[in-house]
Amino acid sequence: MLRKKRFLSLVVAVFLVFTIAGCGQQQAPRSEVKNEGTAESAPKETANKKDLNYPKKPIKFVIPWSAGGSSDLMARAFSSIAEKHLGQPLVIVNRDGAGGTIATTETKSASADGYTIIMEAVGVFSTQPKMRKVSYTLDDFDPIIGLSYEPIVLAVNNGSEFKSFEDLKNAKRSIKFGGNAVGSLLHIGGMDLFAKAGIKAEHVPFQGNAPGITALLGKHVDVVAAHPGELINHEKNGDLKIIGILSPERFHLIPDVPTFKEQGYDVDYSVWKFILTPKGVDPNITKYLNEKFNEMIKDPEFVKFCENNNLEMNPITGEEVATKLNKEITVTGEMIDNLGLTGNN
């Protein structure tokens, strides 16, 4: 009988040991779940990206202007950090010509798979269609993000006979004006200002601002329209002088340079840039690209690039790009008609 009781006690003891051990094992997963609250969302994010399955290969980043200008430099700054944010590189393709319309037309026909994007400037849609025949409209694209705001300024060579806007007004001859491509905002803005001031000017077009600035440095033109970030270093070196701003407010990077409105001329021209994809890209991809470009704009390496190149970013949503651009297309189109600069469409 005693042996039987000892046996039963042993069975109970063994049962209790296994029961306690089992409870301990059941508690462990609950503890792990609690401790991995942050990690639990990470696999979910990875799963979502896996569902999106994008990008799986490099993304073509089209720049409708020549290498060396502000758009090209900005694109290359994005490209240098793209793989860190996108997991794939941005491959820069410079496709200049016809004021950005060639690259824009080609991009319109690209596959709507998210692997071709293009950086545009407002004039490609607000002025070029008034100056030449184009086969695209904003409706052919999906806006991703608005990027930068850049005033338009005029600059002269410090070693030339022209030191100020008054000197240009008093010129005894027609001046040579380098103003980017025909129909660009830099061309239109400059010619509008010269007309208001009674200055005779011959427009010398360039495929991008960089070649125009090079021509000014070589005294092949008398004045150029460009952006502050492209000229400030040349001014610091004493080679060029910025003589006025076509926007209605002074620009913080060049606070001592007066606007042309201050000088008595009612002009308002500036350039802002944005990124588009061909129409029909998966909205989840366009949303993803918007988020990633916003990330890159805040990346310390890109912030440093902007500081070094005197570039001001003003990111806006794709929806805001469409609204703002449609308004400017109407207003600028009417202005071009009033100036009599409309091309033969």
PDB file of N, CA and C in Angstrom, residues 149-238:
ATOM      1  N   TYR A 149      11.849  75.784 -56.514  1.00  0.00           N
ATOM      2  CA  TYR A 149      11.449  77.112 -56.992  1.00  0.00           C
ATOM      3  C   TYR A 149      12.724  77.884 -57.307  1.00  0.00           C
ATOM      4  N   GLU A 150      12.813  78.412 -58.533  1.00  0.00           N
ATOM      5  CA  GLU A 150      14.007  79.149 -58.934  1.00  0.00           C
ATOM      6  C   GLU A 150      13.620  80.453 -59.641  1.00  0.00           C
ATOM      7  N   PRO A 151      13.977  81.586 -59.049  1.00  0.00           N
ATOM      8  CA  PRO A 151      13.728  82.853 -59.745  1.00  0.00           C
ATOM      9  C   PRO A 151      14.556  82.930 -61.027  1.00  0.00           C
ATOM     10  N   ILE A 152      14.148  83.800 -61.924  1.00  0.00           N
ATOM     11  CA  ILE A 152      14.916  84.083 -63.130  1.00  0.00           C
ATOM     12  C   ILE A 152      15.623  85.416 -62.931  1.00  0.00           C
ATOM     13  N   VAL A 153      16.914  85.444 -63.228  1.00  0.00           N
ATOM     14  CA  VAL A 153      17.689  86.679 -63.089  1.00  0.00           C
ATOM     15  C   VAL A 153      18.426  86.963 -64.385  1.00  0.00           C
ATOM     16  N   LEU A 154      18.850  88.218 -64.555  1.00  0.00           N
ATOM     17  CA  LEU A 154      19.691  88.598 -65.679  1.00  0.00           C
ATOM     18  C   LEU A 154      21.105  88.848 -65.175  1.00  0.00           C
ATOM     19  N   ALA A 155      22.085  88.461 -65.976  1.00  0.00           N
ATOM     20  CA  ALA A 155      23.482  88.676 -65.609  1.00  0.00           C
ATOM     21  C   ALA A 155      24.266  89.176 -66.822  1.00  0.00           C
ATOM     22  N   VAL A 156      25.289  89.972 -66.546  1.00  0.00           N
ATOM     23  CA  VAL A 156      26.182  90.485 -67.585  1.00  0.00           C
ATOM     24  C   VAL A 156      27.611  90.089 -67.242  1.00  0.00           C
ATOM     25  N   ASN A 157      28.497  90.189 -68.218  1.00  0.00           N
ATOM     26  CA  ASN A 157      29.914  89.912 -67.987  1.00  0.00           C
ATOM     27  C   ASN A 157      30.555  91.133 -67.337  1.00  0.00           C
ATOM     28  N   ASN A 158      31.272  90.927 -66.241  1.00  0.00           N
ATOM     29  CA  ASN A 158      31.891  92.034 -65.507  1.00  0.00           C
ATOM     30  C   ASN A 158      32.926  92.776 -66.333  1.00  0.00           C
ATOM     31  N   GLY A 159      33.440  92.127 -67.363  1.00  0.00           N
ATOM     32  CA  GLY A 159      34.459  92.773 -68.182  1.00  0.00           C
ATOM     33  C   GLY A 159      33.910  93.406 -69.443  1.00  0.00           C
ATOM     34  N   SER A 160      32.579  93.469 -69.562  1.00  0.00           N
ATOM     35  CA  SER A 160      31.969  94.038 -70.763  1.00  0.00           C
ATOM     36  C   SER A 160      31.630  95.511 -70.557  1.00  0.00           C
ATOM     37  N   GLU A 161      31.093  96.122 -71.581  1.00  0.00           N
ATOM     38  CA  GLU A 161      30.691  97.531 -71.491  1.00  0.00           C
ATOM     39  C   GLU A 161      29.417  97.718 -70.667  1.00  0.00           C
ATOM     40  N   PHE A 162      28.710  96.614 -70.407  1.00  0.00           N
ATOM     41  CA  PHE A 162      27.444  96.688 -69.680  1.00  0.00           C
ATOM     42  C   PHE A 162      27.646  96.263 -68.223  1.00  0.00           C
ATOM     43  N   LYS A 163      27.341  97.168 -67.294  1.00  0.00           N
ATOM     44  CA  LYS A 163      27.495  96.891 -65.874  1.00  0.00           C
ATOM     45  C   LYS A 163      26.163  96.890 -65.134  1.00  0.00           C
ATOM     46  N   SER A 164      25.121  97.353 -65.795  1.00  0.00           N
ATOM     47  CA  SER A 164      23.809  97.491 -65.142  1.00  0.00           C
ATOM     48  C   SER A 164      22.714  97.423 -66.187  1.00  0.00           C
ATOM     49  N   PHE A 165      21.473  97.377 -65.701  1.00  0.00           N
ATOM     50  CA  PHE A 165      20.351  97.369 -66.629  1.00  0.00           C
ATOM     51  C   PHE A 165      20.254  98.707 -67.354  1.00  0.00           C
ATOM     52  N   GLU A 166      20.629  99.796 -66.692  1.00  0.00           N
ATOM     53  CA  GLU A 166      20.628 101.114 -67.332  1.00  0.00           C
ATOM     54  C   GLU A 166      21.585 101.122 -68.515  1.00  0.00           C
ATOM     55  N   ASP A 167      22.727 100.444 -68.365  1.00  0.00           N
ATOM     56  CA  ASP A 167      23.673 100.367 -69.482  1.00  0.00           C
ATOM     57  C   ASP A 167      23.049  99.657 -70.675  1.00  0.00           C
ATOM     58  N   LEU A 168      22.273  98.601 -70.406  1.00  0.00           N
ATOM     59  CA  LEU A 168      21.590  97.900 -71.500  1.00  0.00           C
ATOM     60  C   LEU A 168      20.573  98.822 -72.172  1.00  0.00           C
ATOM     61  N   LYS A 169      19.879  99.621 -71.376  1.00  0.00           N
ATOM     62  CA  LYS A 169      18.889 100.563 -71.933  1.00  0.00           C
ATOM     63  C   LYS A 169      19.551 101.617 -72.809  1.00  0.00           C
ATOM     64  N   ASN A 170      20.765 101.991 -72.458  1.00  0.00           N
ATOM     65  CA  ASN A 170      21.459 103.058 -73.189  1.00  0.00           C
ATOM     66  C   ASN A 170      22.354 102.533 -74.308  1.00  0.00           C
ATOM     67  N   ALA A 171      22.273 101.239 -74.585  1.00  0.00           N
ATOM     68  CA  ALA A 171      23.112 100.655 -75.642  1.00  0.00           C
ATOM     69  C   ALA A 171      22.797 101.293 -76.989  1.00  0.00           C
ATOM     70  N   LYS A 172      23.810 101.490 -77.779  1.00  0.00           N
ATOM     71  CA  LYS A 172      23.650 102.116 -79.096  1.00  0.00           C
ATOM     72  C   LYS A 172      23.400 101.081 -80.193  1.00  0.00           C
ATOM     73  N   ARG A 173      23.239  99.856 -79.775  1.00  0.00           N
ATOM     74  CA  ARG A 173      23.028  98.765 -80.726  1.00  0.00           C
ATOM     75  C   ARG A 173      22.064  97.749 -80.140  1.00  0.00           C
ATOM     76  N   SER A 174      21.677  96.791 -80.948  1.00  0.00           N
ATOM     77  CA  SER A 174      20.846  95.688 -80.461  1.00  0.00           C
ATOM     78  C   SER A 174      21.718  94.745 -79.639  1.00  0.00           C
ATOM     79  N   ILE A 175      21.270  94.417 -78.446  1.00  0.00           N
ATOM     80  CA  ILE A 175      22.069  93.548 -77.581  1.00  0.00           C
ATOM     81  C   ILE A 175      21.784  92.084 -77.914  1.00  0.00           C
ATOM     82  N   LYS A 176      22.766  91.239 -77.617  1.00  0.00           N
ATOM     83  CA  LYS A 176      22.598  89.799 -77.806  1.00  0.00           C
ATOM     84  C   LYS A 176      22.208  89.173 -76.471  1.00  0.00           C
ATOM     85  N   PHE A 177      21.055  88.539 -76.491  1.00  0.00           N
ATOM     86  CA  PHE A 177      20.469  88.003 -75.262  1.00  0.00           C
ATOM     87  C   PHE A 177      20.436  86.486 -75.303  1.00  0.00           C
ATOM     88  N   GLY A 178      21.200  85.823 -74.423  1.00  0.00           N
ATOM     89  CA  GLY A 178      21.152  84.366 -74.308  1.00  0.00           C
ATOM     90  C   GLY A 178      20.059  83.985 -73.323  1.00  0.00           C
ATOM     91  N   GLY A 179      19.002  83.368 -73.848  1.00  0.00           N
ATOM     92  CA  GLY A 179      17.848  83.111 -72.988  1.00  0.00           C
ATOM     93  C   GLY A 179      17.298  81.714 -73.071  1.00  0.00           C
ATOM     94  N   ASN A 180      18.169  80.714 -73.094  1.00  0.00           N
ATOM     95  CA  ASN A 180      17.710  79.334 -73.178  1.00  0.00           C
ATOM     96  C   ASN A 180      16.940  79.138 -74.488  1.00  0.00           C
ATOM     97  N   ALA A 181      16.179  78.067 -74.594  1.00  0.00           N
ATOM     98  CA  ALA A 181      15.510  77.734 -75.851  1.00  0.00           C
ATOM     99  C   ALA A 181      14.367  78.692 -76.147  1.00  0.00           C
ATOM    100  N   VAL A 182      14.022  78.781 -77.423  1.00  0.00           N
ATOM    101  CA  VAL A 182      12.867  79.588 -77.835  1.00  0.00           C
ATOM    102  C   VAL A 182      11.617  79.062 -77.142  1.00  0.00           C
ATOM    103  N   GLY A 183      10.866  79.963 -76.528  1.00  0.00           N
ATOM    104  CA  GLY A 183       9.632  79.575 -75.863  1.00  0.00           C
ATOM    105  C   GLY A 183       9.793  79.230 -74.401  1.00  0.00           C
ATOM    106  N   SER A 184      11.036  79.185 -73.912  1.00  0.00           N
ATOM    107  CA  SER A 184      11.229  78.945 -72.487  1.00  0.00           C
ATOM    108  C   SER A 184      10.803  80.180 -71.709  1.00  0.00           C
ATOM    109  N   LEU A 185      10.523  80.007 -70.424  1.00  0.00           N
ATOM    110  CA  LEU A 185      10.161  81.163 -69.599  1.00  0.00           C
ATOM    111  C   LEU A 185      11.307  82.166 -69.530  1.00  0.00           C
ATOM    112  N   LEU A 186      12.550  81.685 -69.598  1.00  0.00           N
ATOM    113  CA  LEU A 186      13.681  82.598 -69.567  1.00  0.00           C
ATOM    114  C   LEU A 186      13.706  83.457 -70.830  1.00  0.00           C
ATOM    115  N   HIS A 187      13.396  82.862 -71.956  1.00  0.00           N
ATOM    116  CA  HIS A 187      13.299  83.613 -73.212  1.00  0.00           C
ATOM    117  C   HIS A 187      12.140  84.601 -73.161  1.00  0.00           C
ATOM    118  N   ILE A 188      10.954  84.118 -72.815  1.00  0.00           N
ATOM    119  CA  ILE A 188       9.757  84.966 -72.794  1.00  0.00           C
ATOM    120  C   ILE A 188       9.920  86.099 -71.786  1.00  0.00           C
ATOM    121  N   GLY A 189      10.398  85.753 -70.578  1.00  0.00           N
ATOM    122  CA  GLY A 189      10.540  86.771 -69.541  1.00  0.00           C
ATOM    123  C   GLY A 189      11.520  87.856 -69.932  1.00  0.00           C
ATOM    124  N   GLY A 190      12.648  87.451 -70.495  1.00  0.00           N
ATOM    125  CA  GLY A 190      13.645  88.431 -70.909  1.00  0.00           C
ATOM    126  C   GLY A 190      13.130  89.353 -72.000  1.00  0.00           C
ATOM    127  N   MET A 191      12.496  88.787 -73.009  1.00  0.00           N
ATOM    128  CA  MET A 191      11.992  89.596 -74.118  1.00  0.00           C
ATOM    129  C   MET A 191      10.862  90.521 -73.674  1.00  0.00           C
ATOM    130  N   ASP A 192      10.034  90.054 -72.744  1.00  0.00           N
ATOM    131  CA  ASP A 192       8.974  90.903 -72.196  1.00  0.00           C
ATOM    132  C   ASP A 192       9.593  92.103 -71.476  1.00  0.00           C
ATOM    133  N   LEU A 193      10.601  91.847 -70.651  1.00  0.00           N
ATOM    134  CA  LEU A 193      11.275  92.931 -69.929  1.00  0.00           C
ATOM    135  C   LEU A 193      11.917  93.920 -70.898  1.00  0.00           C
ATOM    136  N   PHE A 194      12.622  93.417 -71.919  1.00  0.00           N
ATOM    137  CA  PHE A 194      13.281  94.308 -72.868  1.00  0.00           C
ATOM    138  C   PHE A 194      12.259  95.156 -73.623  1.00  0.00           C
ATOM    139  N   ALA A 195      11.124  94.561 -73.967  1.00  0.00           N
ATOM    140  CA  ALA A 195      10.079  95.320 -74.659  1.00  0.00           C
ATOM    141  C   ALA A 195       9.549  96.443 -73.776  1.00  0.00           C
ATOM    142  N   LYS A 196       9.336  96.152 -72.504  1.00  0.00           N
ATOM    143  CA  LYS A 196       8.833  97.170 -71.573  1.00  0.00           C
ATOM    144  C   LYS A 196       9.848  98.297 -71.373  1.00  0.00           C
ATOM    145  N   ALA A 197      11.147  97.946 -71.452  1.00  0.00           N
ATOM    146  CA  ALA A 197      12.203  98.940 -71.226  1.00  0.00           C
ATOM    147  C   ALA A 197      12.649  99.621 -72.517  1.00  0.00           C
ATOM    148  N   GLY A 198      12.105  99.204 -73.658  1.00  0.00           N
ATOM    149  CA  GLY A 198      12.482  99.802 -74.930  1.00  0.00           C
ATOM    150  C   GLY A 198      13.867  99.393 -75.409  1.00  0.00           C
ATOM    151  N   ILE A 199      14.308  98.205 -75.010  1.00  0.00           N
ATOM    152  CA  ILE A 199      15.634  97.706 -75.390  1.00  0.00           C
ATOM    153  C   ILE A 199      15.515  96.819 -76.622  1.00  0.00           C
ATOM    154  N   LYS A 200      16.325  97.081 -77.631  1.00  0.00           N
ATOM    155  CA  LYS A 200      16.368  96.208 -78.793  1.00  0.00           C
ATOM    156  C   LYS A 200      17.263  95.015 -78.471  1.00  0.00           C
ATOM    157  N   ALA A 201      16.697  93.815 -78.602  1.00  0.00           N
ATOM    158  CA  ALA A 201      17.452  92.611 -78.218  1.00  0.00           C
ATOM    159  C   ALA A 201      17.269  91.512 -79.252  1.00  0.00           C
ATOM    160  N   GLU A 202      18.365  90.849 -79.546  1.00  0.00           N
ATOM    161  CA  GLU A 202      18.360  89.681 -80.434  1.00  0.00           C
ATOM    162  C   GLU A 202      18.513  88.436 -79.564  1.00  0.00           C
ATOM    163  N   HIS A 203      17.532  87.562 -79.618  1.00  0.00           N
ATOM    164  CA  HIS A 203      17.583  86.358 -78.790  1.00  0.00           C
ATOM    165  C   HIS A 203      18.508  85.326 -79.425  1.00  0.00           C
ATOM    166  N   VAL A 204      19.465  84.838 -78.626  1.00  0.00           N
ATOM    167  CA  VAL A 204      20.368  83.775 -79.060  1.00  0.00           C
ATOM    168  C   VAL A 204      20.025  82.541 -78.236  1.00  0.00           C
ATOM    169  N   PRO A 205      19.339  81.557 -78.831  1.00  0.00           N
ATOM    170  CA  PRO A 205      18.867  80.405 -78.040  1.00  0.00           C
ATOM    171  C   PRO A 205      19.965  79.393 -77.753  1.00  0.00           C
ATOM    172  N   PHE A 206      19.846  78.757 -76.575  1.00  0.00           N
ATOM    173  CA  PHE A 206      20.756  77.676 -76.181  1.00  0.00           C
ATOM    174  C   PHE A 206      19.926  76.531 -75.627  1.00  0.00           C
ATOM    175  N   GLN A 207      20.441  75.325 -75.776  1.00  0.00           N
ATOM    176  CA  GLN A 207      19.752  74.155 -75.247  1.00  0.00           C
ATOM    177  C   GLN A 207      20.146  73.934 -73.787  1.00  0.00           C
ATOM    178  N   GLY A 208      19.678  74.800 -72.944  1.00  0.00           N
ATOM    179  CA  GLY A 208      20.010  74.729 -71.526  1.00  0.00           C
ATOM    180  C   GLY A 208      20.720  75.998 -71.088  1.00  0.00           C
ATOM    181  N   ASN A 209      20.719  76.250 -69.782  1.00  0.00           N
ATOM    182  CA  ASN A 209      21.328  77.471 -69.260  1.00  0.00           C
ATOM    183  C   ASN A 209      22.847  77.416 -69.249  1.00  0.00           C
ATOM    184  N   ALA A 210      23.413  76.235 -69.022  1.00  0.00           N
ATOM    185  CA  ALA A 210      24.869  76.127 -68.928  1.00  0.00           C
ATOM    186  C   ALA A 210      25.580  76.625 -70.193  1.00  0.00           C
ATOM    187  N   PRO A 211      25.148  76.237 -71.396  1.00  0.00           N
ATOM    188  CA  PRO A 211      25.818  76.757 -72.597  1.00  0.00           C
ATOM    189  C   PRO A 211      25.679  78.271 -72.737  1.00  0.00           C
ATOM    190  N   GLY A 212      24.534  78.827 -72.318  1.00  0.00           N
ATOM    191  CA  GLY A 212      24.337  80.272 -72.381  1.00  0.00           C
ATOM    192  C   GLY A 212      25.288  81.012 -71.443  1.00  0.00           C
ATOM    193  N   ILE A 213      25.472  80.465 -70.238  1.00  0.00           N
ATOM    194  CA  ILE A 213      26.389  81.081 -69.275  1.00  0.00           C
ATOM    195  C   ILE A 213      27.824  81.011 -69.800  1.00  0.00           C
ATOM    196  N   THR A 214      28.176  79.889 -70.415  1.00  0.00           N
ATOM    197  CA  THR A 214      29.508  79.758 -71.019  1.00  0.00           C
ATOM    198  C   THR A 214      29.710  80.806 -72.106  1.00  0.00           C
ATOM    199  N   ALA A 215      28.666  81.040 -72.896  1.00  0.00           N
ATOM    200  CA  ALA A 215      28.746  82.056 -73.955  1.00  0.00           C
ATOM    201  C   ALA A 215      28.924  83.448 -73.359  1.00  0.00           C
ATOM    202  N   LEU A 216      28.267  83.728 -72.239  1.00  0.00           N
ATOM    203  CA  LEU A 216      28.419  85.023 -71.582  1.00  0.00           C
ATOM    204  C   LEU A 216      29.834  85.185 -71.030  1.00  0.00           C
ATOM    205  N   LEU A 217      30.365  84.129 -70.429  1.00  0.00           N
ATOM    206  CA  LEU A 217      31.734  84.184 -69.908  1.00  0.00           C
ATOM    207  C   LEU A 217      32.729  84.461 -71.028  1.00  0.00           C
ATOM    208  N   GLY A 218      32.430  83.965 -72.232  1.00  0.00           N
ATOM    209  CA  GLY A 218      33.288  84.197 -73.387  1.00  0.00           C
ATOM    210  C   GLY A 218      32.948  85.455 -74.162  1.00  0.00           C
ATOM    211  N   LYS A 219      31.983  86.239 -73.654  1.00  0.00           N
ATOM    212  CA  LYS A 219      31.539  87.505 -74.278  1.00  0.00           C
ATOM    213  C   LYS A 219      30.952  87.304 -75.672  1.00  0.00           C
ATOM    214  N   HIS A 220      30.338  86.139 -75.880  1.00  0.00           N
ATOM    215  CA  HIS A 220      29.671  85.899 -77.159  1.00  0.00           C
ATOM    216  C   HIS A 220      28.241  86.428 -77.139  1.00  0.00           C
ATOM    217  N   VAL A 221      27.696  86.650 -75.963  1.00  0.00           N
ATOM    218  CA  VAL A 221      26.408  87.330 -75.785  1.00  0.00           C
ATOM    219  C   VAL A 221      26.613  88.422 -74.738  1.00  0.00           C
ATOM    220  N   ASP A 222      25.669  89.372 -74.692  1.00  0.00           N
ATOM    221  CA  ASP A 222      25.809  90.514 -73.777  1.00  0.00           C
ATOM    222  C   ASP A 222      25.140  90.286 -72.432  1.00  0.00           C
ATOM    223  N   VAL A 223      24.110  89.466 -72.407  1.00  0.00           N
ATOM    224  CA  VAL A 223      23.346  89.250 -71.189  1.00  0.00           C
ATOM    225  C   VAL A 223      22.680  87.887 -71.281  1.00  0.00           C
ATOM    226  N   VAL A 224      22.510  87.245 -70.149  1.00  0.00           N
ATOM    227  CA  VAL A 224      21.791  85.964 -70.136  1.00  0.00           C
ATOM    228  C   VAL A 224      20.720  85.991 -69.051  1.00  0.00           C
ATOM    229  N   ALA A 225      19.702  85.179 -69.256  1.00  0.00           N
ATOM    230  CA  ALA A 225      18.721  84.881 -68.216  1.00  0.00           C
ATOM    231  C   ALA A 225      19.055  83.488 -67.690  1.00  0.00           C
ATOM    232  N   ALA A 226      19.117  83.350 -66.383  1.00  0.00           N
ATOM    233  CA  ALA A 226      19.448  82.070 -65.765  1.00  0.00           C
ATOM    234  C   ALA A 226      18.886  82.059 -64.350  1.00  0.00           C
ATOM    235  N   HIS A 227      19.317  81.086 -63.561  1.00  0.00           N
ATOM    236  CA  HIS A 227      18.867  80.980 -62.175  1.00  0.00           C
ATOM    237  C   HIS A 227      20.008  81.361 -61.235  1.00  0.00           C
ATOM    238  N   PRO A 228      19.686  81.890 -60.060  1.00  0.00           N
ATOM    239  CA  PRO A 228      20.741  82.341 -59.135  1.00  0.00           C
ATOM    240  C   PRO A 228      21.802  81.290 -58.841  1.00  0.00           C
ATOM    241  N   GLY A 229      21.351  80.048 -58.595  1.00  0.00           N
ATOM    242  CA  GLY A 229      22.296  79.001 -58.239  1.00  0.00           C
ATOM    243  C   GLY A 229      23.336  78.717 -59.307  1.00  0.00           C
ATOM    244  N   GLU A 230      22.994  79.037 -60.570  1.00  0.00           N
ATOM    245  CA  GLU A 230      23.926  78.796 -61.669  1.00  0.00           C
ATOM    246  C   GLU A 230      24.940  79.935 -61.834  1.00  0.00           C
ATOM    247  N   LEU A 231      24.672  81.068 -61.182  1.00  0.00           N
ATOM    248  CA  LEU A 231      25.471  82.268 -61.416  1.00  0.00           C
ATOM    249  C   LEU A 231      26.258  82.758 -60.208  1.00  0.00           C
ATOM    250  N   ILE A 232      25.808  82.399 -59.012  1.00  0.00           N
ATOM    251  CA  ILE A 232      26.394  82.986 -57.800  1.00  0.00           C
ATOM    252  C   ILE A 232      27.895  82.756 -57.705  1.00  0.00           C
ATOM    253  N   ASN A 233      28.344  81.553 -57.983  1.00  0.00           N
ATOM    254  CA  ASN A 233      29.785  81.282 -57.888  1.00  0.00           C
ATOM    255  C   ASN A 233      30.577  82.095 -58.904  1.00  0.00           C
ATOM    256  N   HIS A 234      30.011  82.284 -60.110  1.00  0.00           N
ATOM    257  CA  HIS A 234      30.689  83.108 -61.116  1.00  0.00           C
ATOM    258  C   HIS A 234      30.747  84.564 -60.657  1.00  0.00           C
ATOM    259  N   GLU A 235      29.692  85.001 -59.966  1.00  0.00           N
ATOM    260  CA  GLU A 235      29.698  86.373 -59.454  1.00  0.00           C
ATOM    261  C   GLU A 235      30.721  86.527 -58.334  1.00  0.00           C
ATOM    262  N   LYS A 236      30.800  85.518 -57.467  1.00  0.00           N
ATOM    263  CA  LYS A 236      31.790  85.559 -56.387  1.00  0.00           C
ATOM    264  C   LYS A 236      33.211  85.609 -56.938  1.00  0.00           C
ATOM    265  N   ASN A 237      33.413  84.956 -58.072  1.00  0.00           N
ATOM    266  CA  ASN A 237      34.739  84.949 -58.705  1.00  0.00           C
ATOM    267  C   ASN A 237      35.028  86.250 -59.452  1.00  0.00           C
ATOM    268  N   GLY A 238      34.024  87.113 -59.557  1.00  0.00           N
ATOM    269  CA  GLY A 238      34.218  88.388 -60.233  1.00  0.00           C
ATOM    270  C   GLY A 238      34.047  88.342 -61.733  1.00  0.00           C
TER     271      GLY A 238
END
